[in-house]
Amino acid sequence: MSRERAKLVVGNWKMHGRIGDNATLLTEVAAGASALQKGVRVGVCVPCPYLAQSQALLSGSVVQWGIQDVSAHAGGAFTGEVAAEMAADFGVTYAIVGHSERRAYHRESPELVASKAQRAIEAGLTPIVCVGETLEERQAGTTEQIIGTQLEAVLQILTEEQAAGIVVAYEPVWAIGTGKTATPQQAEEVHAHIRARIAGRDAKIAALVRIQYGGSVKAANAAELFSMPNVDGGLIGGASLKAEEFLAIVAAARG
Ligand code: PGA
């Protein structure tokens, strides 16, 4: 089953990087990825002000670029928000929605995240829908319930055709930026559950949807995580800020 799904490795720069450093990083990633890319898709999600820079430096390369969030609205009086259509003007492919930092710090509900995913799809972008449990939720044995609620809100709002185009990123909150990675078995268990839930909607869609793992992925643990049957690549935070480390993760996804 996993052979049908090319692995997808996407960097999430978060609020890091300035224009000068970005130029070096983007150029190095584009150059390195072209040699590695066979069978793997590669992307970087940059802060909004650098979308034009990413477009300029990555156009024509194998690396696609993305945005880290989009508004749940198509446009209008929403000061500070960025519409998916605006990102599309800069050739963006991916839009991360529902990252745990946004769910936690901006109180984004599953329904709001679902609307964001829908706006992204309507603008022609591929939403990377992040789901994941906190340490307390895992310890309380509610991981599947939490992820179920986050995922179902998205599946409910999308048509089947739209649902087939999403990427899901399983990011246990306790593993993000902490250096504590889920074991490959822990990741596989949740990924298989996510796929089974999508299959509850439609088995064909479930077979197509990529499920990335995110949370302290680095070159040293990527190959083991990516070898699991339901792990279709990774969403990479800290390790995407160094070209060499990020490219080593891309290489691990190539198998
Ligand atoms: P990390 O972040 O790789 O730094 O843990 C992952 C993410 O938040 O997407």
Coordinates of C-alpha atoms and ligand atoms in Angstrom, one line a residue:
M1 CA 0.0 0.0 0.0
S2 CA 2.7 2.5 1.0
R3 CA 4.3 2.2 -2.5
E4 CA 1.4 4.1 -4.0
R5 CA 2.2 7.0 -1.8
A6 CA 5.5 8.9 -2.5
K7 CA 7.0 10.0 0.7
L8 CA 6.6 13.7 1.5
V9 CA 9.1 15.6 3.6
V10 CA 8.2 19.2 4.5
G11 CA 10.1 21.7 6.6
N12 CA 8.2 23.9 9.0
W13 CA 10.4 26.8 9.7
K14 CA 8.0 28.3 12.2
M15 CA 9.0 31.9 13.1
H16 CA 12.6 31.5 12.2
G17 CA 14.8 32.9 9.5
R18 CA 15.6 36.3 8.0
I19 CA 15.9 37.2 4.4
G20 CA 19.7 36.8 4.1
D21 CA 19.9 33.4 5.9
N22 CA 16.9 32.2 4.0
A23 CA 18.6 32.9 0.7
T24 CA 21.4 30.5 1.6
L25 CA 19.1 27.9 3.1
L26 CA 16.6 27.9 0.2
T27 CA 19.4 27.7 -2.3
E28 CA 21.2 24.9 -0.5
V29 CA 18.0 22.9 -0.1
A30 CA 17.0 23.3 -3.7
A31 CA 20.5 22.3 -4.9
G32 CA 20.7 19.3 -2.6
A33 CA 17.2 18.1 -3.1
S34 CA 17.5 17.8 -6.8
A35 CA 20.1 15.1 -6.4
L36 CA 18.0 13.2 -3.8
Q37 CA 14.5 13.7 -4.8
K38 CA 13.7 10.5 -6.7
G39 CA 10.6 9.0 -5.2
V40 CA 10.3 11.7 -2.5
R41 CA 8.5 15.0 -2.5
V42 CA 10.1 17.9 -0.7
G43 CA 8.6 21.2 0.6
V44 CA 9.4 24.1 3.0
C45 CA 6.8 26.1 4.8
V46 CA 8.2 29.6 5.4
P47 CA 6.9 32.6 7.3
C48 CA 4.5 34.6 5.1
P49 CA 6.8 37.6 4.3
Y50 CA 9.2 35.2 2.6
L51 CA 6.8 33.5 0.2
A52 CA 7.9 35.7 -2.6
Q53 CA 11.6 35.0 -1.8
S54 CA 10.8 31.3 -1.8
Q55 CA 9.0 31.5 -5.1
A56 CA 11.9 33.3 -6.6
L57 CA 14.6 30.9 -5.3
L58 CA 12.7 27.6 -5.6
S59 CA 10.8 28.0 -8.9
G60 CA 12.1 25.4 -11.3
S61 CA 13.6 23.3 -8.5
V62 CA 12.1 20.1 -7.1
V63 CA 11.3 21.8 -3.8
Q64 CA 7.8 23.2 -3.3
W65 CA 7.0 25.9 -0.8
G66 CA 4.1 26.5 1.6
I67 CA 2.6 28.7 4.2
Q68 CA 2.2 27.8 7.9
D69 CA -1.4 28.8 8.4
V70 CA -4.3 30.3 6.4
S71 CA -7.4 32.2 7.4
A72 CA -10.7 30.3 7.7
H73 CA -12.2 33.2 5.7
A74 CA -11.8 33.7 1.9
G75 CA -11.3 37.5 2.4
G76 CA -12.7 40.6 4.1
A77 CA -12.2 42.6 7.3
F78 CA -9.9 40.3 9.2
T79 CA -6.9 42.4 10.1
G80 CA -3.7 40.4 10.2
E81 CA -5.0 37.3 8.5
V82 CA -3.8 35.8 5.2
A83 CA -6.2 34.2 2.8
A84 CA -5.3 31.0 1.1
E85 CA -6.0 32.7 -2.3
M86 CA -3.3 35.3 -1.4
A87 CA -0.8 32.5 -0.7
A88 CA -1.8 30.9 -4.0
D89 CA -0.7 34.2 -5.8
F90 CA 2.9 33.2 -4.7
G91 CA 2.8 29.7 -6.2
V92 CA 2.3 28.0 -2.8
T93 CA 1.6 24.3 -2.8
Y94 CA 1.2 23.5 0.9
A95 CA -0.7 25.1 3.8
I96 CA -0.1 23.8 7.3
V97 CA -3.4 24.0 9.3
G98 CA -4.1 23.1 12.9
H99 CA -0.5 23.0 14.1
S100 CA -0.6 22.3 17.8
E101 CA 1.1 25.7 18.5
R102 CA -1.9 27.3 16.8
R103 CA -4.4 25.1 18.6
A104 CA -2.8 25.8 21.9
Y105 CA -1.8 29.5 21.7
H106 CA -4.6 30.7 19.4
R107 CA -7.3 28.5 20.7
E108 CA -8.1 27.1 17.3
S109 CA -11.0 24.6 17.5
P110 CA -11.3 21.5 15.4
E111 CA -14.1 23.2 13.4
L112 CA -12.0 26.3 12.7
V113 CA -9.1 24.1 11.6
A114 CA -11.5 22.2 9.3
S115 CA -12.6 25.5 7.7
K116 CA -9.0 26.5 7.1
A117 CA -8.4 23.2 5.4
Q118 CA -11.4 23.8 3.2
R119 CA -10.3 27.3 2.3
A120 CA -6.8 26.0 1.4
I121 CA -8.3 23.3 -0.9
E122 CA -10.6 25.8 -2.5
A123 CA -7.6 28.0 -3.3
G124 CA -5.8 25.0 -4.9
L125 CA -3.4 24.4 -2.0
T126 CA -2.7 21.1 -0.3
P127 CA -3.6 21.4 3.4
I128 CA -1.3 19.6 5.9
V129 CA -3.7 19.0 8.7
C130 CA -1.8 18.5 12.0
V131 CA -3.3 16.3 14.7
G132 CA -1.8 15.2 18.0
E133 CA -2.3 14.6 21.7
T134 CA -0.6 16.2 24.7
L135 CA 1.4 14.2 27.2
E136 CA -1.5 14.3 29.7
E137 CA -3.9 13.1 27.0
R138 CA -1.6 10.2 26.1
Q139 CA -1.2 9.3 29.8
A140 CA -4.9 9.4 30.3
G141 CA -5.3 6.9 27.4
T142 CA -7.3 9.4 25.2
T143 CA -4.9 9.7 22.3
E144 CA -7.3 8.1 19.8
Q145 CA -10.2 10.1 21.0
I146 CA -8.4 13.4 20.7
I147 CA -7.1 12.6 17.3
G148 CA -10.5 11.3 16.2
T149 CA -12.1 14.6 17.1
Q150 CA -9.5 16.7 15.3
L151 CA -9.7 14.5 12.2
E152 CA -13.4 14.0 12.0
A153 CA -14.1 17.7 12.0
V154 CA -12.0 17.9 8.8
L155 CA -13.4 14.8 7.2
Q156 CA -17.0 16.0 7.9
I157 CA -16.6 19.3 6.1
L158 CA -14.8 18.1 3.0
T159 CA -16.2 16.3 0.0
E160 CA -14.7 12.9 -0.8
E161 CA -12.7 14.4 -3.6
Q162 CA -11.3 17.1 -1.3
A163 CA -10.6 14.7 1.4
A164 CA -8.5 12.6 -1.0
G165 CA -6.2 15.7 -1.5
I166 CA -5.2 16.3 2.1
V167 CA -2.1 15.4 4.0
V168 CA -2.3 14.5 7.7
A169 CA 0.6 15.2 10.0
Y170 CA 0.6 13.2 13.3
E171 CA 2.5 15.4 15.7
P172 CA 2.4 14.3 19.3
V173 CA 2.6 17.6 21.2
W174 CA 5.0 16.1 23.7
A175 CA 7.5 15.3 20.9
I176 CA 7.5 18.8 19.2
G177 CA 10.8 20.6 19.8
T178 CA 11.5 18.5 22.9
G179 CA 14.0 16.0 21.4
K180 CA 11.6 13.3 22.5
T181 CA 10.5 11.4 19.4
A182 CA 7.7 8.9 19.3
T183 CA 9.1 5.5 18.8
P184 CA 8.5 4.1 15.3
Q185 CA 6.0 1.7 16.9
Q186 CA 4.1 4.5 18.7
A187 CA 4.0 6.5 15.5
E188 CA 2.8 3.5 13.4
E189 CA 0.1 2.7 15.9
V190 CA -1.4 6.2 15.7
H191 CA -0.9 6.4 11.9
A192 CA -2.7 3.1 11.4
H193 CA -5.5 4.4 13.5
I194 CA -5.7 7.6 11.5
R195 CA -5.8 5.6 8.2
A196 CA -8.5 3.3 9.6
R197 CA -10.6 6.3 10.5
I198 CA -10.3 7.7 7.0
A199 CA -11.1 4.3 5.7
G200 CA -14.3 4.5 7.7
R201 CA -15.2 7.3 5.3
D202 CA -13.7 5.7 2.1
A203 CA -11.1 3.0 1.8
K204 CA -9.8 4.4 -1.5
I205 CA -9.2 7.8 0.0
A206 CA -7.5 6.2 3.0
A207 CA -5.0 4.4 0.7
L208 CA -4.1 7.7 -1.0
V209 CA -3.8 10.1 1.9
R210 CA -0.2 10.7 3.1
I211 CA 0.2 10.7 6.9
Q212 CA 3.4 12.4 8.0
Y213 CA 5.0 12.1 11.3
G214 CA 6.3 15.2 13.1
G215 CA 8.0 15.8 16.4
S216 CA 11.8 15.9 16.9
V217 CA 12.5 14.1 13.6
K218 CA 16.2 14.3 12.8
A219 CA 18.6 12.6 10.4
A220 CA 19.5 10.1 13.1
N221 CA 15.9 8.8 13.6
A222 CA 14.2 9.5 10.3
A223 CA 15.0 6.3 8.5
E224 CA 13.5 4.1 11.2
L225 CA 10.4 6.2 11.5
F226 CA 9.9 6.4 7.7
S227 CA 10.3 2.6 7.4
M228 CA 6.9 2.1 9.1
P229 CA 4.2 1.1 6.6
N230 CA 1.8 3.9 7.5
V231 CA 4.5 6.7 7.9
D232 CA 4.6 8.5 4.6
G233 CA 7.3 11.1 5.4
G234 CA 7.7 13.8 8.0
L235 CA 6.9 17.4 9.0
I236 CA 10.2 18.7 10.2
G237 CA 10.7 21.7 12.5
G238 CA 14.1 22.4 14.1
A239 CA 16.0 20.1 11.8
S240 CA 14.7 21.8 8.7
L241 CA 16.7 25.0 9.5
K242 CA 20.0 23.3 8.6
A243 CA 20.3 22.3 5.0
E244 CA 22.6 19.4 5.6
E245 CA 20.3 17.9 8.3
F246 CA 17.2 18.5 6.3
L247 CA 18.7 16.9 3.2
A248 CA 19.8 13.9 5.2
I249 CA 16.1 13.5 6.3
V250 CA 15.0 13.7 2.7
A251 CA 17.6 11.1 1.8
A252 CA 16.2 8.8 4.6
A253 CA 12.7 9.2 3.0
R254 CA 14.1 7.9 -0.3
G255 CA 14.9 4.7 1.5
Ligands
PGA1 P1 10.2 19.7 15.6 O1 8.8 20.4 15.2 O2 10.7 18.9 14.5 O3 11.1 20.9 15.9 O4 9.9 18.9 16.8 C1 7.9 19.8 14.3 C2 6.7 20.6 14.1 O5 6.3 21.4 15.0 O6 6.2 20.6 13.0

